[in-house]
PDB file of C-alpha atoms in Angstrom:
ATOM      1  CA  UNK A   1       0.000   0.000   0.000  1.00 34.00           C
ATOM      2  CA  UNK A   2       1.354   3.434  -0.917  1.00 37.00           C
ATOM      3  CA  UNK A   3       2.268   5.621   2.036  1.00 42.00           C
ATOM      4  CA  UNK A   4       0.513   8.691   0.721  1.00 44.00           C
ATOM      5  CA  UNK A   5       0.197  10.218   4.211  1.00 50.00           C
ATOM      6  CA  UNK A   6       3.933  10.727   4.539  1.00 51.00           C
ATOM      7  CA  UNK A   7       5.758  13.784   3.134  1.00 54.00           C
ATOM      8  CA  UNK A   8       8.362  11.510   1.515  1.00 56.00           C
ATOM      9  CA  UNK A   9       5.678  10.027  -0.754  1.00 57.00           C
ATOM     10  CA  UNK A  10       3.793  13.248  -1.509  1.00 73.00           C
ATOM     11  CA  UNK A  11       3.247  14.318  -5.094  1.00 84.00           C
ATOM     12  CA  UNK A  12       4.387  17.894  -5.705  1.00 88.00           C
ATOM     13  CA  UNK A  13       2.016  20.051  -7.734  1.00 91.00           C
ATOM     14  CA  UNK A  14       4.278  22.489  -9.586  1.00 93.00           C
ATOM     15  CA  UNK A  15       2.902  25.505 -11.417  1.00 94.00           C
ATOM     16  CA  UNK A  16       5.313  27.276 -13.759  1.00 95.00           C
ATOM     17  CA  UNK A  17       4.406  30.739 -14.997  1.00 95.00           C
ATOM     18  CA  UNK A  18       6.438  31.368 -18.145  1.00 93.00           C
ATOM     19  CA  UNK A  19       6.305  31.955 -21.890  1.00 89.00           C
ATOM     20  CA  UNK A  20       9.008  29.327 -22.542  1.00 89.00           C
ATOM     21  CA  UNK A  21       7.353  25.899 -22.636  1.00 89.00           C
ATOM     22  CA  UNK A  22      10.421  24.146 -24.005  1.00 90.00           C
ATOM     23  CA  UNK A  23      12.623  25.171 -21.058  1.00 88.00           C
ATOM     24  CA  UNK A  24       9.837  24.361 -18.612  1.00 89.00           C
ATOM     25  CA  UNK A  25       9.235  20.877 -20.018  1.00 90.00           C
ATOM     26  CA  UNK A  26      12.965  20.219 -19.691  1.00 90.00           C
ATOM     27  CA  UNK A  27      12.869  21.522 -16.107  1.00 90.00           C
ATOM     28  CA  UNK A  28       9.977  19.217 -15.186  1.00 90.00           C
ATOM     29  CA  UNK A  29      11.752  16.274 -16.793  1.00 90.00           C
ATOM     30  CA  UNK A  30      14.950  17.006 -14.835  1.00 89.00           C
ATOM     31  CA  UNK A  31      13.031  17.296 -11.569  1.00 89.00           C
ATOM     32  CA  UNK A  32      11.432  13.900 -12.130  1.00 89.00           C
ATOM     33  CA  UNK A  33      14.840  12.502 -13.021  1.00 88.00           C
ATOM     34  CA  UNK A  34      16.106  13.791  -9.657  1.00 84.00           C
ATOM     35  CA  UNK A  35      13.409  11.682  -7.957  1.00 84.00           C
ATOM     36  CA  UNK A  36      10.768  14.335  -7.236  1.00 85.00           C
ATOM     37  CA  UNK A  37       7.242  12.948  -7.634  1.00 86.00           C
ATOM     38  CA  UNK A  38       5.807  15.729  -9.723  1.00 88.00           C
ATOM     39  CA  UNK A  39       2.691  16.902 -11.500  1.00 90.00           C
ATOM     40  CA  UNK A  40       3.447  20.075 -13.384  1.00 90.00           C
ATOM     41  CA  UNK A  41       1.537  22.583 -15.466  1.00 92.00           C
ATOM     42  CA  UNK A  42       2.384  25.765 -17.369  1.00 93.00           C
ATOM     43  CA  UNK A  43       0.683  29.159 -17.642  1.00 93.00           C
ATOM     44  CA  UNK A  44       1.848  32.348 -19.317  1.00 88.00           C
ATOM     45  CA  UNK A  45      -0.871  34.955 -18.814  1.00 92.00           C
ATOM     46  CA  UNK A  46      -3.415  36.048 -16.216  1.00 93.00           C
ATOM     47  CA  UNK A  47      -6.285  34.045 -17.718  1.00 94.00           C
ATOM     48  CA  UNK A  48      -4.335  30.776 -17.717  1.00 94.00           C
ATOM     49  CA  UNK A  49      -3.010  31.369 -14.210  1.00 94.00           C
ATOM     50  CA  UNK A  50      -6.497  32.133 -12.898  1.00 95.00           C
ATOM     51  CA  UNK A  51      -7.911  28.971 -14.479  1.00 94.00           C
ATOM     52  CA  UNK A  52      -5.203  26.745 -12.959  1.00 95.00           C
ATOM     53  CA  UNK A  53      -5.463  28.362  -9.523  1.00 94.00           C
ATOM     54  CA  UNK A  54      -9.205  27.725  -9.617  1.00 93.00           C
ATOM     55  CA  UNK A  55      -8.880  24.113 -10.711  1.00 91.00           C
ATOM     56  CA  UNK A  56      -6.235  22.858  -8.274  1.00 90.00           C
ATOM     57  CA  UNK A  57      -4.136  23.493  -5.177  1.00 90.00           C
ATOM     58  CA  UNK A  58      -0.436  24.013  -5.897  1.00 93.00           C
ATOM     59  CA  UNK A  59       2.619  23.273  -3.784  1.00 92.00           C
ATOM     60  CA  UNK A  60       5.324  25.344  -5.504  1.00 93.00           C
ATOM     61  CA  UNK A  61       5.140  28.132  -8.072  1.00 95.00           C
ATOM     62  CA  UNK A  62       8.038  29.074 -10.333  1.00 95.00           C
ATOM     63  CA  UNK A  63       7.670  32.515 -11.908  1.00 95.00           C
ATOM     64  CA  UNK A  64       9.812  33.615 -14.858  1.00 93.00           C
ATOM     65  CA  UNK A  65       9.926  37.399 -15.132  1.00 89.00           C
ATOM     66  CA  UNK A  66       9.538  37.098 -18.915  1.00 89.00           C
ATOM     67  CA  UNK A  67       5.941  35.905 -18.480  1.00 91.00           C
ATOM     68  CA  UNK A  68       3.068  38.089 -19.660  1.00 91.00           C
ATOM     69  CA  UNK A  69       1.663  38.517 -16.152  1.00 92.00           C
ATOM     70  CA  UNK A  70       3.471  40.843 -13.720  1.00 91.00           C
ATOM     71  CA  UNK A  71       4.755  39.450 -10.432  1.00 91.00           C
ATOM     72  CA  UNK A  72       2.627  41.802  -8.321  1.00 90.00           C
ATOM     73  CA  UNK A  73      -0.493  40.734 -10.201  1.00 93.00           C
ATOM     74  CA  UNK A  74       0.418  37.084  -9.776  1.00 93.00           C
ATOM     75  CA  UNK A  75       0.920  37.458  -6.025  1.00 93.00           C
ATOM     76  CA  UNK A  76      -2.485  39.165  -5.739  1.00 93.00           C
ATOM     77  CA  UNK A  77      -4.083  36.209  -7.557  1.00 94.00           C
ATOM     78  CA  UNK A  78      -2.500  33.788  -5.062  1.00 93.00           C
ATOM     79  CA  UNK A  79      -4.021  35.746  -2.184  1.00 92.00           C
ATOM     80  CA  UNK A  80      -7.391  35.924  -3.930  1.00 93.00           C
ATOM     81  CA  UNK A  81      -7.481  32.169  -4.500  1.00 93.00           C
ATOM     82  CA  UNK A  82      -6.104  31.434  -0.988  1.00 91.00           C
ATOM     83  CA  UNK A  83      -3.017  29.647  -2.286  1.00 91.00           C
ATOM     84  CA  UNK A  84      -0.348  30.086   0.375  1.00 89.00           C
ATOM     85  CA  UNK A  85       2.512  28.541  -1.574  1.00 90.00           C
ATOM     86  CA  UNK A  86       6.234  29.265  -1.985  1.00 92.00           C
ATOM     87  CA  UNK A  87       7.119  31.356  -5.046  1.00 94.00           C
ATOM     88  CA  UNK A  88      10.491  31.077  -6.762  1.00 95.00           C
ATOM     89  CA  UNK A  89      11.414  34.011  -9.010  1.00 94.00           C
ATOM     90  CA  UNK A  90      13.558  33.210 -12.032  1.00 93.00           C
ATOM     91  CA  UNK A  91      14.987  36.393 -13.527  1.00 87.00           C
ATOM     92  CA  UNK A  92      16.505  36.746 -16.964  1.00 79.00           C
ATOM     93  CA  UNK A  93      19.784  38.500 -17.636  1.00 55.00           C
ATOM     94  CA  UNK A  94      18.052  41.023 -19.872  1.00 48.00           C
ATOM     95  CA  UNK A  95      15.730  42.131 -17.073  1.00 47.00           C
ATOM     96  CA  UNK A  96      18.369  43.005 -14.510  1.00 43.00           C
ATOM     97  CA  UNK A  97      17.961  46.706 -15.204  1.00 44.00           C
ATOM     98  CA  UNK A  98      14.146  46.545 -14.985  1.00 44.00           C
ATOM     99  CA  UNK A  99      12.116  48.123 -12.226  1.00 37.00           C
ATOM    100  CA  UNK A 100      11.606  44.856 -10.315  1.00 41.00           C
ATOM    101  CA  UNK A 101      15.019  43.399 -11.064  1.00 42.00           C
ATOM    102  CA  UNK A 102      17.637  41.907  -8.752  1.00 40.00           C
ATOM    103  CA  UNK A 103      21.416  41.966  -8.770  1.00 39.00           C
ATOM    104  CA  UNK A 104      22.846  38.493  -9.286  1.00 41.00           C
ATOM    105  CA  UNK A 105      25.738  38.701  -6.832  1.00 41.00           C
ATOM    106  CA  UNK A 106      24.367  40.999  -4.154  1.00 43.00           C
ATOM    107  CA  UNK A 107      20.926  41.110  -2.531  1.00 44.00           C
ATOM    108  CA  UNK A 108      19.968  44.750  -3.010  1.00 57.00           C
ATOM    109  CA  UNK A 109      16.842  46.726  -2.158  1.00 62.00           C
ATOM    110  CA  UNK A 110      14.899  45.270  -5.082  1.00 71.00           C
ATOM    111  CA  UNK A 111      15.620  41.711  -3.955  1.00 76.00           C
ATOM    112  CA  UNK A 112      14.570  42.525  -0.396  1.00 79.00           C
ATOM    113  CA  UNK A 113      11.349  43.968  -1.776  1.00 80.00           C
ATOM    114  CA  UNK A 114      10.672  40.687  -3.592  1.00 81.00           C
ATOM    115  CA  UNK A 115      11.196  38.709  -0.406  1.00 83.00           C
ATOM    116  CA  UNK A 116       8.874  41.019   1.506  1.00 80.00           C
ATOM    117  CA  UNK A 117       6.211  40.443  -1.155  1.00 81.00           C
ATOM    118  CA  UNK A 118       6.363  36.706  -0.528  1.00 81.00           C
ATOM    119  CA  UNK A 119       9.019  35.404  -2.913  1.00 91.00           C
ATOM    120  CA  UNK A 120      10.904  32.539  -1.265  1.00 90.00           C
ATOM    121  CA  UNK A 121      13.917  32.431  -3.565  1.00 91.00           C
ATOM    122  CA  UNK A 122      15.443  34.328  -6.503  1.00 91.00           C
ATOM    123  CA  UNK A 123      17.373  32.361  -9.121  1.00 91.00           C
ATOM    124  CA  UNK A 124      19.077  33.599 -12.311  1.00 90.00           C
ATOM    125  CA  UNK A 125      17.704  31.968 -15.462  1.00 87.00           C
ATOM    126  CA  UNK A 126      21.193  30.805 -16.493  1.00 87.00           C
ATOM    127  CA  UNK A 127      21.567  28.625 -13.383  1.00 90.00           C
ATOM    128  CA  UNK A 128      19.288  25.631 -14.021  1.00 88.00           C
ATOM    129  CA  UNK A 129      20.981  23.430 -11.420  1.00 90.00           C
ATOM    130  CA  UNK A 130      20.417  26.049  -8.731  1.00 92.00           C
ATOM    131  CA  UNK A 131      16.765  26.200  -9.771  1.00 91.00           C
ATOM    132  CA  UNK A 132      16.462  22.413  -9.429  1.00 91.00           C
ATOM    133  CA  UNK A 133      17.847  22.581  -5.898  1.00 91.00           C
ATOM    134  CA  UNK A 134      15.567  25.479  -4.973  1.00 91.00           C
ATOM    135  CA  UNK A 135      12.404  23.777  -6.263  1.00 92.00           C
ATOM    136  CA  UNK A 136      13.283  20.478  -4.589  1.00 91.00           C
ATOM    137  CA  UNK A 137      13.966  22.214  -1.271  1.00 91.00           C
ATOM    138  CA  UNK A 138      10.743  24.242  -1.345  1.00 90.00           C
ATOM    139  CA  UNK A 139       8.717  21.174  -2.397  1.00 88.00           C
ATOM    140  CA  UNK A 140      10.090  19.132   0.488  1.00 87.00           C
ATOM    141  CA  UNK A 141       9.504  21.902   3.022  1.00 88.00           C
ATOM    142  CA  UNK A 142       5.983  22.533   1.776  1.00 87.00           C
ATOM    143  CA  UNK A 143       5.185  18.802   1.835  1.00 85.00           C
ATOM    144  CA  UNK A 144       6.412  18.667   5.429  1.00 87.00           C
ATOM    145  CA  UNK A 145       4.271  21.684   6.269  1.00 86.00           C
ATOM    146  CA  UNK A 146       1.154  20.062   4.772  1.00 85.00           C
ATOM    147  CA  UNK A 147       1.934  16.809   6.562  1.00 86.00           C
ATOM    148  CA  UNK A 148       2.221  18.666   9.863  1.00 89.00           C
ATOM    149  CA  UNK A 149      -1.129  20.377   9.221  1.00 87.00           C
ATOM    150  CA  UNK A 150      -2.781  17.012   8.566  1.00 89.00           C
ATOM    151  CA  UNK A 151      -1.280  15.568  11.746  1.00 90.00           C
ATOM    152  CA  UNK A 152      -2.513  18.553  13.747  1.00 90.00           C
ATOM    153  CA  UNK A 153      -6.028  18.106  12.368  1.00 90.00           C
ATOM    154  CA  UNK A 154      -5.924  14.399  13.199  1.00 90.00           C
ATOM    155  CA  UNK A 155      -4.681  15.165  16.700  1.00 87.00           C
ATOM    156  CA  UNK A 156      -7.459  17.690  17.228  1.00 87.00           C
ATOM    157  CA  UNK A 157      -9.988  15.063  16.120  1.00 90.00           C
ATOM    158  CA  UNK A 158      -8.503  12.479  18.473  1.00 87.00           C
ATOM    159  CA  UNK A 159      -8.532  14.932  21.358  1.00 84.00           C
ATOM    160  CA  UNK A 160     -12.157  15.782  20.641  1.00 87.00           C
ATOM    161  CA  UNK A 161     -13.179  12.101  20.593  1.00 89.00           C
ATOM    162  CA  UNK A 162     -11.081  11.417  23.691  1.00 84.00           C
ATOM    163  CA  UNK A 163     -12.814  14.220  25.573  1.00 83.00           C
ATOM    164  CA  UNK A 164     -16.210  12.935  24.450  1.00 88.00           C
ATOM    165  CA  UNK A 165     -15.355   9.456  25.727  1.00 87.00           C
ATOM    166  CA  UNK A 166     -14.313  10.941  29.071  1.00 84.00           C
ATOM    167  CA  UNK A 167     -17.500  12.989  29.271  1.00 86.00           C
ATOM    168  CA  UNK A 168     -19.693   9.948  28.573  1.00 89.00           C
ATOM    169  CA  UNK A 169     -17.736   7.551  30.769  1.00 90.00           C
ATOM    170  CA  UNK A 170     -19.561   5.972  33.754  1.00 91.00           C
ATOM    171  CA  UNK A 171     -16.200   6.078  35.570  1.00 91.00           C
ATOM    172  CA  UNK A 172     -15.558   9.155  37.689  1.00 92.00           C
ATOM    173  CA  UNK A 173     -12.526  10.836  36.098  1.00 92.00           C
ATOM    174  CA  UNK A 174     -10.742  14.057  36.891  1.00 91.00           C
ATOM    175  CA  UNK A 175      -7.412  15.692  36.000  1.00 90.00           C
ATOM    176  CA  UNK A 176      -5.782  17.435  38.942  1.00 89.00           C
ATOM    177  CA  UNK A 177      -2.645  19.568  39.072  1.00 87.00           C
ATOM    178  CA  UNK A 178      -1.377  21.312  42.196  1.00 84.00           C
ATOM    179  CA  UNK A 179      -4.659  20.475  43.909  1.00 85.00           C
ATOM    180  CA  UNK A 180      -6.755  22.192  41.217  1.00 88.00           C
ATOM    181  CA  UNK A 181      -9.199  20.430  38.898  1.00 89.00           C
ATOM    182  CA  UNK A 182      -8.195  20.927  35.269  1.00 88.00           C
ATOM    183  CA  UNK A 183     -11.081  18.753  34.089  1.00 89.00           C
ATOM    184  CA  UNK A 184     -13.703  16.403  35.463  1.00 91.00           C
ATOM    185  CA  UNK A 185     -16.607  14.499  33.937  1.00 91.00           C
ATOM    186  CA  UNK A 186     -20.225  14.330  35.042  1.00 91.00           C
ATOM    187  CA  UNK A 187     -19.743  10.982  36.803  1.00 92.00           C
ATOM    188  CA  UNK A 188     -17.113  12.633  38.995  1.00 92.00           C
ATOM    189  CA  UNK A 189     -19.483  15.512  39.798  1.00 91.00           C
ATOM    190  CA  UNK A 190     -22.231  13.021  40.651  1.00 91.00           C
ATOM    191  CA  UNK A 191     -20.049  11.298  43.272  1.00 90.00           C
ATOM    192  CA  UNK A 192     -19.760  14.552  45.167  1.00 90.00           C
ATOM    193  CA  UNK A 193     -23.470  15.370  44.662  1.00 90.00           C
ATOM    194  CA  UNK A 194     -22.784  18.318  42.364  1.00 88.00           C
ATOM    195  CA  UNK A 195     -25.405  18.921  39.678  1.00 83.00           C
ATOM    196  CA  UNK A 196     -22.874  20.073  37.097  1.00 82.00           C
ATOM    197  CA  UNK A 197     -19.168  19.850  36.414  1.00 87.00           C
ATOM    198  CA  UNK A 198     -18.570  23.618  36.424  1.00 86.00           C
ATOM    199  CA  UNK A 199     -19.045  24.012  40.167  1.00 85.00           C
ATOM    200  CA  UNK A 200     -16.996  21.010  41.219  1.00 86.00           C
ATOM    201  CA  UNK A 201     -14.222  21.786  38.729  1.00 83.00           C
ATOM    202  CA  UNK A 202     -13.718  25.211  40.324  1.00 86.00           C
ATOM    203  CA  UNK A 203     -13.562  23.700  43.809  1.00 87.00           C
ATOM    204  CA  UNK A 204     -10.027  22.860  45.075  1.00 89.00           C
ATOM    205  CA  UNK A 205      -9.641  19.099  45.325  1.00 89.00           C
ATOM    206  CA  UNK A 206      -8.693  19.127  49.014  1.00 88.00           C
ATOM    207  CA  UNK A 207     -11.942  20.949  49.796  1.00 88.00           C
ATOM    208  CA  UNK A 208     -13.738  17.743  48.779  1.00 89.00           C
ATOM    209  CA  UNK A 209     -11.854  15.710  51.365  1.00 88.00           C
ATOM    210  CA  UNK A 210     -13.018  15.293  54.974  1.00 83.00           C
ATOM    211  CA  UNK A 211     -11.272  17.558  57.477  1.00 71.00           C
ATOM    212  CA  UNK A 212      -9.636  14.513  59.054  1.00 68.00           C
ATOM    213  CA  UNK A 213      -7.972  13.402  55.811  1.00 68.00           C
ATOM    214  CA  UNK A 214      -6.272  16.322  53.941  1.00 75.00           C
ATOM    215  CA  UNK A 215      -2.720  15.747  55.192  1.00 79.00           C
ATOM    216  CA  UNK A 216      -2.640  12.117  53.994  1.00 80.00           C
ATOM    217  CA  UNK A 217      -4.186  13.016  50.642  1.00 83.00           C
ATOM    218  CA  UNK A 218      -1.844  15.962  50.124  1.00 81.00           C
ATOM    219  CA  UNK A 219       1.156  13.736  50.742  1.00 82.00           C
ATOM    220  CA  UNK A 220      -0.209  11.118  48.363  1.00 82.00           C
ATOM    221  CA  UNK A 221      -0.786  13.691  45.610  1.00 81.00           C
ATOM    222  CA  UNK A 222       2.910  14.590  45.554  1.00 81.00           C
ATOM    223  CA  UNK A 223       3.847  10.904  45.238  1.00 82.00           C
ATOM    224  CA  UNK A 224       1.271  10.368  42.486  1.00 79.00           C
ATOM    225  CA  UNK A 225       3.238  12.669  40.187  1.00 79.00           C
ATOM    226  CA  UNK A 226       5.823   9.898  39.852  1.00 83.00           C
ATOM    227  CA  UNK A 227       3.864   6.648  40.199  1.00 88.00           C
ATOM    228  CA  UNK A 228       0.261   5.375  40.599  1.00 89.00           C
ATOM    229  CA  UNK A 229      -1.163   5.709  44.089  1.00 88.00           C
ATOM    230  CA  UNK A 230      -4.399   4.658  45.814  1.00 90.00           C
ATOM    231  CA  UNK A 231      -6.090   5.703  49.021  1.00 88.00           C
ATOM    232  CA  UNK A 232      -9.460   5.188  50.712  1.00 89.00           C
ATOM    233  CA  UNK A 233     -10.705   8.379  52.359  1.00 87.00           C
ATOM    234  CA  UNK A 234     -13.826  10.140  53.526  1.00 88.00           C
ATOM    235  CA  UNK A 235     -15.016  12.760  51.076  1.00 89.00           C
ATOM    236  CA  UNK A 236     -17.400  15.647  51.625  1.00 86.00           C
ATOM    237  CA  UNK A 237     -20.343  15.995  49.299  1.00 88.00           C
ATOM    238  CA  UNK A 238     -22.004  19.252  48.382  1.00 87.00           C
ATOM    239  CA  UNK A 239     -25.090  18.263  50.385  1.00 86.00           C
ATOM    240  CA  UNK A 240     -22.963  18.000  53.546  1.00 83.00           C
ATOM    241  CA  UNK A 241     -22.871  14.199  53.750  1.00 88.00           C
ATOM    242  CA  UNK A 242     -19.648  12.203  53.853  1.00 88.00           C
ATOM    243  CA  UNK A 243     -18.844   8.997  51.998  1.00 88.00           C
ATOM    244  CA  UNK A 244     -15.927   6.594  51.912  1.00 90.00           C
ATOM    245  CA  UNK A 245     -14.301   6.423  48.491  1.00 90.00           C
ATOM    246  CA  UNK A 246     -11.377   4.596  46.940  1.00 91.00           C
ATOM    247  CA  UNK A 247      -9.363   7.171  44.960  1.00 89.00           C
ATOM    248  CA  UNK A 248      -6.896   6.001  42.321  1.00 91.00           C
ATOM    249  CA  UNK A 249      -4.232   8.439  41.141  1.00 90.00           C
ATOM    250  CA  UNK A 250      -1.930   7.961  38.177  1.00 89.00           C
ATOM    251  CA  UNK A 251       0.481  10.401  36.496  1.00 89.00           C
ATOM    252  CA  UNK A 252      -0.751  11.542  33.069  1.00 87.00           C
ATOM    253  CA  UNK A 253      -0.109  14.382  30.634  1.00 84.00           C
ATOM    254  CA  UNK A 254      -2.975  16.796  30.140  1.00 80.00           C
ATOM    255  CA  UNK A 255      -2.901  20.028  28.131  1.00 77.00           C
ATOM    256  CA  UNK A 256       0.852  19.655  27.771  1.00 77.00           C
ATOM    257  CA  UNK A 257       1.454  19.357  31.527  1.00 78.00           C
TER     258      UNK A 257
END
């Protein structure tokens, strides 16, 4: 089975904005030869770019400054179509003196302006090997970024289901840190005769323990940070009654603590 969920096996969607299809086809071929799983497409003007941005999500965009569409206009289209992707600017030797040009050897004010606009790298057109390295690097970083986003979404889903299971559990469960309830479920509130979890969760844990027991419980809580502990104590309910309960403590991580 293909491991499509891993960044190493991701297919890079490369959009090249240029008026030179021959050079671009050779570039795509070389990238595939270097081992990059690639699906590439070419656009030269605003209409073609708009169509491709509408049809698909792209991972890396290579912009040749000889294309019919201006860089500023292209960047505005990316924002409009919510495509937050790395842009690599390929500048031609003949355009070095242009208004949005860069100096090959030194990063000058024009180059800094390009970076501020969102360009991730600037490569001279006569350095194809440098362009290959730049595209491969940006593709790998973007794939890792997408993979991390997917993992975060999965984790959020797991945490949501985990919390729902805790809420519905017939077992009385609570997370306690430094004697304060970080979370408790309804079954826990029911044990102490509270009608809802909000009131009991804002009550310090030791306030639920009989006046004769706090010292022993406090000592046990400090030990429970390192290893599971159990104790049978009298607890105080909200209605004023006391009951004997077996409390089991175990160290866990909750909300990063």
